[in-house]
PDB file of C-alpha atoms in Angstrom:
ATOM      1  CA  MET Q1062     -83.603-315.982 104.688  1.00 51.00           C
ATOM      2  CA  ASN Q1063     -83.041-319.578 103.556  1.00 58.00           C
ATOM      3  CA  SER Q1064     -80.998-322.471 104.901  1.00 62.00           C
ATOM      4  CA  LEU Q1065     -78.158-321.632 102.486  1.00 72.00           C
ATOM      5  CA  SER Q1066     -77.442-318.414 104.372  1.00 89.00           C
ATOM      6  CA  PRO Q1067     -74.022-318.808 106.048  1.00 92.00           C
ATOM      7  CA  LEU Q1068     -75.305-318.333 109.602  1.00 96.00           C
ATOM      8  CA  ALA Q1069     -78.714-319.985 109.187  1.00 94.00           C
ATOM      9  CA  GLY Q1070     -79.758-321.685 112.423  1.00 94.00           C
ATOM     10  CA  VAL Q1071     -76.834-320.216 114.396  1.00 97.00           C
ATOM     11  CA  HIS Q1072     -77.635-318.504 117.697  1.00 97.00           C
ATOM     12  CA  ILE Q1073     -75.134-315.763 118.512  1.00 98.00           C
ATOM     13  CA  LEU Q1074     -74.671-313.690 121.673  1.00 98.00           C
ATOM     14  CA  VAL Q1075     -73.743-310.021 121.108  1.00 97.00           C
ATOM     15  CA  THR Q1076     -71.934-308.417 124.059  1.00 96.00           C
ATOM     16  CA  GLN Q1077     -71.284-304.946 122.634  1.00 91.00           C
ATOM     17  CA  PRO Q1078     -72.581-301.831 124.419  1.00 87.00           C
ATOM     18  CA  GLU Q1079     -76.297-301.390 123.763  1.00 86.00           C
ATOM     19  CA  GLU Q1080     -75.847-298.147 121.811  1.00 81.00           C
ATOM     20  CA  LYS Q1081     -73.508-299.905 119.355  1.00 82.00           C
ATOM     21  CA  ASN Q1082     -75.033-303.360 118.914  1.00 89.00           C
ATOM     22  CA  GLN Q1083     -77.771-302.652 116.341  1.00 92.00           C
ATOM     23  CA  ALA Q1084     -75.370-302.654 113.393  1.00 91.00           C
ATOM     24  CA  PHE Q1085     -73.915-305.997 114.469  1.00 95.00           C
ATOM     25  CA  ILE Q1086     -77.353-307.530 115.056  1.00 96.00           C
ATOM     26  CA  GLY Q1087     -78.403-306.384 111.589  1.00 96.00           C
ATOM     27  CA  LYS Q1088     -75.361-308.037 109.992  1.00 96.00           C
ATOM     28  CA  ILE Q1089     -75.981-311.309 111.873  1.00 97.00           C
ATOM     29  CA  GLU Q1090     -79.624-311.404 110.808  1.00 96.00           C
ATOM     30  CA  ALA Q1091     -78.731-310.487 107.212  1.00 96.00           C
ATOM     31  CA  HIS Q1092     -76.562-313.622 107.134  1.00 96.00           C
ATOM     32  CA  GLY Q1093     -79.336-315.805 108.538  1.00 96.00           C
ATOM     33  CA  GLY Q1094     -78.263-315.947 112.198  1.00 97.00           C
ATOM     34  CA  THR Q1095     -80.290-315.241 115.323  1.00 97.00           C
ATOM     35  CA  ALA Q1096     -78.872-312.628 117.687  1.00 97.00           C
ATOM     36  CA  PHE Q1097     -79.277-312.483 121.463  1.00 97.00           C
ATOM     37  CA  THR Q1098     -77.930-309.524 123.397  1.00 96.00           C
ATOM     38  CA  TYR Q1099     -76.139-309.052 126.675  1.00 96.00           C
ATOM     39  CA  PRO Q1100     -74.478-305.600 126.671  1.00 94.00           C
ATOM     40  CA  ALA Q1101     -71.529-306.337 128.949  1.00 92.00           C
ATOM     41  CA  ILE Q1102     -70.216-302.796 129.144  1.00 91.00           C
ATOM     42  CA  CYS Q1103     -71.399-299.233 128.788  1.00 92.00           C
ATOM     43  CA  VAL Q1104     -69.552-295.974 128.325  1.00 92.00           C
ATOM     44  CA  LYS Q1105     -69.973-292.629 130.060  1.00 93.00           C
ATOM     45  CA  PRO Q1106     -68.162-289.272 130.227  1.00 94.00           C
ATOM     46  CA  THR Q1107     -65.038-289.178 132.336  1.00 95.00           C
ATOM     47  CA  ARG Q1108     -65.513-287.996 135.914  1.00 95.00           C
ATOM     48  CA  ASN Q1109     -62.472-285.688 135.672  1.00 96.00           C
ATOM     49  CA  MET Q1110     -62.902-283.375 132.676  1.00 96.00           C
ATOM     50  CA  GLU Q1111     -60.010-281.057 133.515  1.00 97.00           C
ATOM     51  CA  PRO Q1112     -57.216-282.800 131.510  1.00 97.00           C
ATOM     52  CA  LEU Q1113     -59.503-283.203 128.474  1.00 97.00           C
ATOM     53  CA  ASP Q1114     -60.722-279.624 128.694  1.00 97.00           C
ATOM     54  CA  HIS Q1115     -57.160-278.309 128.888  1.00 96.00           C
ATOM     55  CA  ALA Q1116     -56.153-280.362 125.840  1.00 96.00           C
ATOM     56  CA  LEU Q1117     -59.161-279.115 123.877  1.00 94.00           C
ATOM     57  CA  GLN Q1118     -58.256-275.491 124.633  1.00 92.00           C
ATOM     58  CA  GLU Q1119     -54.783-276.252 123.242  1.00 93.00           C
ATOM     59  CA  LEU Q1120     -56.090-278.197 120.247  1.00 93.00           C
ATOM     60  CA  PRO Q1121     -54.637-275.965 117.455  1.00 90.00           C
ATOM     61  CA  HIS Q1122     -51.158-276.500 118.915  1.00 92.00           C
ATOM     62  CA  TYR Q1123     -51.195-280.270 118.377  1.00 95.00           C
ATOM     63  CA  ASP Q1124     -49.934-281.834 115.144  1.00 95.00           C
ATOM     64  CA  TRP Q1125     -51.957-285.071 115.283  1.00 97.00           C
ATOM     65  CA  LEU Q1126     -55.171-286.208 116.916  1.00 97.00           C
ATOM     66  CA  ILE Q1127     -55.433-289.981 117.449  1.00 97.00           C
ATOM     67  CA  PHE Q1128     -58.664-291.966 117.720  1.00 97.00           C
ATOM     68  CA  THR Q1129     -58.751-295.715 118.347  1.00 95.00           C
ATOM     69  CA  SER Q1130     -62.512-296.057 118.838  1.00 92.00           C
ATOM     70  CA  SER Q1131     -65.750-294.479 117.687  1.00 92.00           C
ATOM     71  CA  ASN Q1132     -66.534-293.788 121.345  1.00 93.00           C
ATOM     72  CA  GLY Q1133     -63.379-291.689 121.544  1.00 95.00           C
ATOM     73  CA  VAL Q1134     -64.650-289.627 118.625  1.00 96.00           C
ATOM     74  CA  ARG Q1135     -68.109-289.332 120.186  1.00 95.00           C
ATOM     75  CA  PHE Q1136     -66.999-288.080 123.598  1.00 96.00           C
ATOM     76  CA  PHE Q1137     -64.284-285.818 122.134  1.00 96.00           C
ATOM     77  CA  ALA Q1138     -66.853-284.157 119.854  1.00 95.00           C
ATOM     78  CA  GLN Q1139     -69.421-283.969 122.625  1.00 95.00           C
ATOM     79  CA  ARG Q1140     -67.027-282.108 124.917  1.00 96.00           C
ATOM     80  CA  LEU Q1141     -65.962-279.756 122.104  1.00 93.00           C
ATOM     81  CA  GLU Q1142     -69.604-278.805 121.655  1.00 93.00           C
ATOM     82  CA  GLN Q1143     -70.185-278.392 125.389  1.00 95.00           C
ATOM     83  CA  LEU Q1144     -67.214-276.014 125.600  1.00 93.00           C
ATOM     84  CA  GLY Q1145     -68.345-274.107 122.514  1.00 92.00           C
ATOM     85  CA  ILE Q1146     -65.058-274.696 120.709  1.00 90.00           C
ATOM     86  CA  LYS Q1147     -65.337-274.290 116.943  1.00 84.00           C
ATOM     87  CA  TRP Q1148     -62.800-276.378 115.062  1.00 81.00           C
ATOM     88  CA  LYS Q1149     -62.292-276.673 111.307  1.00 72.00           C
ATOM     89  CA  THR Q1150     -60.060-279.693 110.748  1.00 65.00           C
ATOM     90  CA  GLU Q1151     -59.000-278.787 107.223  1.00 56.00           C
ATOM     91  CA  VAL Q1152     -57.727-275.315 108.058  1.00 58.00           C
ATOM     92  CA  GLU Q1153     -56.530-275.732 111.654  1.00 70.00           C
ATOM     93  CA  GLY Q1154     -54.314-278.367 113.241  1.00 79.00           C
ATOM     94  CA  PRO Q1155     -54.128-281.163 114.153  1.00 94.00           C
ATOM     95  CA  LYS Q1156     -54.465-283.808 111.443  1.00 95.00           C
ATOM     96  CA  ILE Q1157     -56.482-286.901 112.373  1.00 96.00           C
ATOM     97  CA  ALA Q1158     -55.200-290.502 112.510  1.00 97.00           C
ATOM     98  CA  VAL Q1159     -57.611-293.386 113.176  1.00 97.00           C
ATOM     99  CA  VAL Q1160     -57.246-297.105 113.852  1.00 94.00           C
ATOM    100  CA  GLY Q1161     -59.795-298.577 111.429  1.00 91.00           C
ATOM    101  CA  PRO Q1162     -62.902-298.251 109.237  1.00 92.00           C
ATOM    102  CA  GLN Q1163     -65.486-297.851 112.026  1.00 90.00           C
ATOM    103  CA  THR Q1164     -63.513-295.111 113.742  1.00 94.00           C
ATOM    104  CA  LYS Q1165     -62.875-293.472 110.369  1.00 95.00           C
ATOM    105  CA  ALA Q1166     -66.620-293.478 109.660  1.00 94.00           C
ATOM    106  CA  ALA Q1167     -67.325-291.903 113.054  1.00 95.00           C
ATOM    107  CA  VAL Q1168     -64.867-289.092 112.290  1.00 96.00           C
ATOM    108  CA  GLU Q1169     -66.237-288.468 108.813  1.00 95.00           C
ATOM    109  CA  GLN Q1170     -69.831-288.440 110.101  1.00 95.00           C
ATOM    110  CA  ARG Q1171     -68.776-285.346 112.052  1.00 93.00           C
ATOM    111  CA  GLY Q1172     -67.651-283.715 108.828  1.00 91.00           C
ATOM    112  CA  TRP Q1173     -63.993-284.040 109.800  1.00 92.00           C
ATOM    113  CA  LYS Q1174     -61.210-285.225 107.504  1.00 92.00           C
ATOM    114  CA  VAL Q1175     -59.142-288.343 108.254  1.00 95.00           C
ATOM    115  CA  SER Q1176     -55.522-287.937 107.155  1.00 94.00           C
ATOM    116  CA  LEU Q1177     -54.172-291.330 108.160  1.00 95.00           C
ATOM    117  CA  ALA Q1178     -55.530-294.866 108.704  1.00 95.00           C
ATOM    118  CA  PRO Q1179     -54.028-298.366 108.444  1.00 94.00           C
ATOM    119  CA  ARG Q1180     -55.010-300.232 105.297  1.00 88.00           C
ATOM    120  CA  LYS Q1181     -55.058-303.715 106.846  1.00 84.00           C
ATOM    121  CA  GLU Q1182     -54.019-304.033 110.477  1.00 87.00           C
ATOM    122  CA  TYR Q1183     -56.874-302.293 112.325  1.00 89.00           C
ATOM    123  CA  ARG Q1184     -55.309-302.100 115.781  1.00 90.00           C
ATOM    124  CA  GLN Q1185     -52.767-300.017 117.673  1.00 94.00           C
ATOM    125  CA  GLU Q1186     -49.843-301.888 116.113  1.00 93.00           C
ATOM    126  CA  GLY Q1187     -51.004-301.046 112.589  1.00 94.00           C
ATOM    127  CA  LEU Q1188     -51.659-297.430 113.487  1.00 95.00           C
ATOM    128  CA  PHE Q1189     -48.212-297.062 115.044  1.00 96.00           C
ATOM    129  CA  GLN Q1190     -46.543-298.431 111.940  1.00 94.00           C
ATOM    130  CA  ILE Q1191     -48.130-295.934 109.576  1.00 95.00           C
ATOM    131  CA  LEU Q1192     -48.180-292.958 111.969  1.00 95.00           C
ATOM    132  CA  SER Q1193     -44.530-293.279 112.976  1.00 94.00           C
ATOM    133  CA  SER Q1194     -43.547-293.392 109.315  1.00 94.00           C
ATOM    134  CA  GLN Q1195     -45.422-290.214 108.360  1.00 93.00           C
ATOM    135  CA  ALA Q1196     -45.363-287.981 111.441  1.00 94.00           C
ATOM    136  CA  GLN Q1197     -42.211-286.072 112.293  1.00 95.00           C
ATOM    137  CA  VAL Q1198     -40.244-286.938 115.420  1.00 95.00           C
ATOM    138  CA  GLY Q1199     -40.938-284.314 118.078  1.00 95.00           C
ATOM    139  CA  GLU Q1200     -44.443-283.518 116.857  1.00 97.00           C
ATOM    140  CA  ARG Q1201     -47.245-283.170 119.421  1.00 97.00           C
ATOM    141  CA  LEU Q1202     -49.864-285.925 119.463  1.00 97.00           C
ATOM    142  CA  LEU Q1203     -53.172-285.878 121.367  1.00 97.00           C
ATOM    143  CA  PHE Q1204     -54.776-289.240 122.207  1.00 97.00           C
ATOM    144  CA  PRO Q1205     -58.273-289.003 123.791  1.00 97.00           C
ATOM    145  CA  ARG Q1206     -59.143-292.500 125.021  1.00 96.00           C
ATOM    146  CA  SER Q1207     -60.955-294.767 127.468  1.00 95.00           C
ATOM    147  CA  GLN Q1208     -59.401-295.373 130.871  1.00 94.00           C
ATOM    148  CA  LEU Q1209     -59.148-299.045 129.797  1.00 90.00           C
ATOM    149  CA  ALA Q1210     -57.394-298.458 126.458  1.00 90.00           C
ATOM    150  CA  ARG Q1211     -54.106-300.283 126.098  1.00 90.00           C
ATOM    151  CA  PRO Q1212     -51.086-298.055 126.861  1.00 92.00           C
ATOM    152  CA  TRP Q1213     -49.051-299.787 124.138  1.00 95.00           C
ATOM    153  CA  LEU Q1214     -49.471-297.085 121.491  1.00 96.00           C
ATOM    154  CA  ILE Q1215     -48.650-294.283 123.938  1.00 96.00           C
ATOM    155  CA  GLU Q1216     -45.489-296.024 125.107  1.00 96.00           C
ATOM    156  CA  GLU Q1217     -44.310-296.844 121.597  1.00 96.00           C
ATOM    157  CA  LEU Q1218     -44.913-293.324 120.264  1.00 96.00           C
ATOM    158  CA  ALA Q1219     -43.209-291.722 123.241  1.00 96.00           C
ATOM    159  CA  GLY Q1220     -40.293-294.124 122.847  1.00 96.00           C
ATOM    160  CA  ALA Q1221     -40.010-293.137 119.176  1.00 96.00           C
ATOM    161  CA  GLY Q1222     -39.576-289.475 120.111  1.00 96.00           C
ATOM    162  CA  PHE Q1223     -43.083-288.045 119.783  1.00 97.00           C
ATOM    163  CA  GLN Q1224     -44.669-285.765 122.393  1.00 97.00           C
ATOM    164  CA  VAL Q1225     -47.783-287.692 123.388  1.00 97.00           C
ATOM    165  CA  THR Q1226     -50.591-286.277 125.514  1.00 97.00           C
ATOM    166  CA  ASP Q1227     -53.063-288.943 126.527  1.00 95.00           C
ATOM    167  CA  VAL Q1228     -56.274-287.839 128.190  1.00 97.00           C
ATOM    168  CA  ILE Q1229     -59.247-289.831 129.403  1.00 97.00           C
ATOM    169  CA  ALA Q1230     -62.232-288.797 127.267  1.00 97.00           C
ATOM    170  CA  TYR Q1231     -64.648-291.460 128.521  1.00 96.00           C
ATOM    171  CA  GLU Q1232     -64.910-294.363 130.919  1.00 95.00           C
ATOM    172  CA  THR Q1233     -65.832-297.963 130.147  1.00 92.00           C
ATOM    173  CA  VAL Q1234     -67.722-299.612 133.017  1.00 92.00           C
ATOM    174  CA  PRO Q1235     -69.733-302.820 133.552  1.00 91.00           C
ATOM    175  CA  ALA Q1236     -73.291-302.548 132.280  1.00 91.00           C
ATOM    176  CA  PRO Q1237     -76.072-303.092 134.842  1.00 87.00           C
ATOM    177  CA  GLY Q1238     -77.603-306.006 132.885  1.00 84.00           C
ATOM    178  CA  ASP Q1239     -78.788-309.324 134.369  1.00 91.00           C
ATOM    179  CA  ILE Q1240     -76.679-312.346 133.328  1.00 95.00           C
ATOM    180  CA  THR Q1241     -79.457-314.807 134.341  1.00 96.00           C
ATOM    181  CA  GLU Q1242     -80.930-315.092 130.833  1.00 96.00           C
ATOM    182  CA  VAL Q1243     -77.502-315.753 129.319  1.00 97.00           C
ATOM    183  CA  ILE Q1244     -76.944-318.575 131.821  1.00 97.00           C
ATOM    184  CA  ARG Q1245     -80.331-320.074 130.922  1.00 97.00           C
ATOM    185  CA  LEU Q1246     -79.515-319.944 127.208  1.00 97.00           C
ATOM    186  CA  LEU Q1247     -76.148-321.602 127.816  1.00 97.00           C
ATOM    187  CA  GLU Q1248     -77.585-324.284 130.097  1.00 97.00           C
ATOM    188  CA  THR Q1249     -80.305-325.197 127.586  1.00 97.00           C
ATOM    189  CA  GLY Q1250     -77.920-325.275 124.626  1.00 96.00           C
ATOM    190  CA  GLN Q1251     -79.593-322.366 122.856  1.00 97.00           C
ATOM    191  CA  LEU Q1252     -76.376-320.467 122.171  1.00 97.00           C
ATOM    192  CA  HIS Q1253     -73.761-321.574 119.664  1.00 97.00           C
ATOM    193  CA  ILE Q1254     -71.375-318.593 119.509  1.00 98.00           C
ATOM    194  CA  VAL Q1255     -70.498-315.861 122.035  1.00 98.00           C
ATOM    195  CA  THR Q1256     -68.913-312.799 120.409  1.00 98.00           C
ATOM    196  CA  PHE Q1257     -66.454-310.343 121.919  1.00 97.00           C
ATOM    197  CA  THR Q1258     -65.442-307.032 120.340  1.00 94.00           C
ATOM    198  CA  SER Q1259     -63.125-305.734 123.074  1.00 92.00           C
ATOM    199  CA  PRO Q1260     -61.027-307.043 125.972  1.00 93.00           C
ATOM    200  CA  SER Q1261     -63.294-305.204 128.423  1.00 92.00           C
ATOM    201  CA  SER Q1262     -66.343-307.117 127.158  1.00 94.00           C
ATOM    202  CA  VAL Q1263     -64.425-310.360 127.767  1.00 96.00           C
ATOM    203  CA  HIS Q1264     -63.510-309.343 131.319  1.00 95.00           C
ATOM    204  CA  HIS Q1265     -67.028-308.302 132.283  1.00 95.00           C
ATOM    205  CA  VAL Q1266     -68.869-311.270 130.703  1.00 96.00           C
ATOM    206  CA  VAL Q1267     -66.511-313.806 132.273  1.00 97.00           C
ATOM    207  CA  HIS Q1268     -66.643-312.015 135.634  1.00 95.00           C
ATOM    208  CA  ALA Q1269     -70.455-311.848 135.581  1.00 95.00           C
ATOM    209  CA  LEU Q1270     -70.751-315.549 134.717  1.00 97.00           C
ATOM    210  CA  ARG Q1271     -68.174-316.742 137.230  1.00 97.00           C
ATOM    211  CA  SER Q1272     -69.792-314.604 139.943  1.00 95.00           C
ATOM    212  CA  SER Q1273     -73.203-316.150 139.220  1.00 96.00           C
ATOM    213  CA  THR Q1274     -72.523-319.840 138.596  1.00 96.00           C
ATOM    214  CA  ARG Q1275     -69.810-322.364 139.405  1.00 96.00           C
ATOM    215  CA  GLU Q1276     -70.481-323.878 135.981  1.00 96.00           C
ATOM    216  CA  ALA Q1277     -69.372-320.759 134.085  1.00 97.00           C
ATOM    217  CA  ASP Q1278     -66.263-322.241 132.486  1.00 96.00           C
ATOM    218  CA  ARG Q1279     -68.014-325.516 131.591  1.00 96.00           C
ATOM    219  CA  LEU Q1280     -70.857-323.577 129.961  1.00 97.00           C
ATOM    220  CA  LEU Q1281     -68.466-321.401 127.966  1.00 97.00           C
ATOM    221  CA  GLU Q1282     -66.568-324.481 126.794  1.00 96.00           C
ATOM    222  CA  GLN Q1283     -69.784-325.726 125.164  1.00 96.00           C
ATOM    223  CA  VAL Q1284     -69.963-322.744 122.791  1.00 97.00           C
ATOM    224  CA  SER Q1285     -67.540-321.138 120.360  1.00 97.00           C
ATOM    225  CA  LEU Q1286     -65.940-317.880 121.513  1.00 98.00           C
ATOM    226  CA  ALA Q1287     -65.482-315.458 118.609  1.00 98.00           C
ATOM    227  CA  CYS Q1288     -63.212-312.402 118.827  1.00 97.00           C
ATOM    228  CA  ILE Q1289     -62.872-309.327 116.615  1.00 95.00           C
ATOM    229  CA  GLY Q1290     -59.080-309.416 116.721  1.00 93.00           C
ATOM    230  CA  PRO Q1291     -55.944-310.770 118.373  1.00 93.00           C
ATOM    231  CA  VAL Q1292     -55.980-308.343 121.309  1.00 92.00           C
ATOM    232  CA  THR Q1293     -59.489-309.460 122.291  1.00 95.00           C
ATOM    233  CA  ALA Q1294     -58.517-313.093 121.708  1.00 97.00           C
ATOM    234  CA  ALA Q1295     -55.577-312.617 124.065  1.00 96.00           C
ATOM    235  CA  ALA Q1296     -58.013-311.443 126.763  1.00 96.00           C
ATOM    236  CA  VAL Q1297     -60.011-314.658 126.281  1.00 97.00           C
ATOM    237  CA  GLU Q1298     -56.858-316.771 126.596  1.00 97.00           C
ATOM    238  CA  GLN Q1299     -55.777-314.804 129.694  1.00 97.00           C
ATOM    239  CA  ALA Q1300     -59.139-315.711 131.225  1.00 97.00           C
ATOM    240  CA  GLY Q1301     -58.218-319.375 130.800  1.00 97.00           C
ATOM    241  CA  LEU Q1302     -60.612-319.943 127.891  1.00 97.00           C
ATOM    242  CA  THR Q1303     -60.159-320.692 124.190  1.00 96.00           C
ATOM    243  CA  ALA Q1304     -60.857-318.224 121.387  1.00 96.00           C
ATOM    244  CA  GLU Q1305     -61.915-320.550 118.580  1.00 94.00           C
ATOM    245  CA  LEU Q1306     -62.682-317.782 116.096  1.00 95.00           C
ATOM    246  CA  VAL Q1307     -60.588-314.686 115.468  1.00 96.00           C
ATOM    247  CA  ALA Q1308     -61.497-312.300 112.647  1.00 96.00           C
ATOM    248  CA  GLU Q1309     -58.769-311.843 110.035  1.00 93.00           C
ATOM    249  CA  GLU Q1310     -59.924-308.223 109.606  1.00 91.00           C
ATOM    250  CA  SER Q1311     -60.702-306.520 112.923  1.00 91.00           C
ATOM    251  CA  THR Q1312     -64.145-305.226 111.969  1.00 91.00           C
ATOM    252  CA  LEU Q1313     -67.720-306.419 112.442  1.00 93.00           C
ATOM    253  CA  ASP Q1314     -67.707-307.591 108.810  1.00 94.00           C
ATOM    254  CA  GLY Q1315     -64.513-309.499 109.549  1.00 95.00           C
ATOM    255  CA  LEU Q1316     -66.173-311.155 112.543  1.00 96.00           C
ATOM    256  CA  ILE Q1317     -69.197-312.104 110.428  1.00 97.00           C
ATOM    257  CA  ALA Q1318     -66.835-313.584 107.816  1.00 96.00           C
ATOM    258  CA  ALA Q1319     -64.986-315.617 110.468  1.00 96.00           C
ATOM    259  CA  MET Q1320     -68.235-317.042 111.864  1.00 97.00           C
ATOM    260  CA  SER Q1321     -69.536-317.832 108.380  1.00 96.00           C
ATOM    261  CA  LYS Q1322     -66.307-319.622 107.441  1.00 94.00           C
ATOM    262  CA  TYR Q1323     -66.397-321.572 110.705  1.00 91.00           C
ATOM    263  CA  GLN Q1324     -69.951-322.711 110.049  1.00 89.00           C
ATOM    264  CA  ARG Q1325     -69.128-323.785 106.498  1.00 87.00           C
ATOM    265  CA  ASN Q1326     -66.248-325.908 107.762  1.00 84.00           C
ATOM    266  CA  SER Q1327     -68.117-327.409 110.728  1.00 78.00           C
TER     267      SER Q1327
END
């Protein structure tokens, strides 16, 4: 990699869950950057399986299945397998609607067919726009999600006349990692950009830093905070910090593009 690479010489902190960060690290390195990792959150099966299990037993009676994260797909499929439920998406209901390319890829890797996905706005608002225009009022929608997922989509769909069943498929919790190395990197000026790909990663990184050092806000003001989309950027602003970089397309490629553009203009 040469000095003309868009992220050459840029040190970037990745805060995604450990099981998801390899793809992002690979993209950073392919663009010349150096990645450091602090997995702020991890995901695990929900402690109360009963609502999810009931919904899965009723699966053929739903019209639409909604996924807003690849983790939602993963834990939904995992529980289907554990219960021994065989489901052929192309011959049995429901149809599948997803929020963006990464979630779509997770669905298709299972051999399932995606019927609906936003073309540009890869967040709940974009999914609502296209889903509410193509689904029929009164249809039954199943939304397996994290306990931390925004309720916005559920409220809007219910308000528009759809029958929405939301069930917790997995839980997002703070990862057990040590923030000490991140503080050292910040104090010695070895980080240039801290990336966030979800509001929960913002909450847990900021909480871990502020719980460990009184200089947390000053240290974060010395680096650029980069967010995958406006919802994550709003979490940064709510924490009293500034999101300098927000991806125009809410994907990892969009975040890489935003950081590359920022470096070119710096």
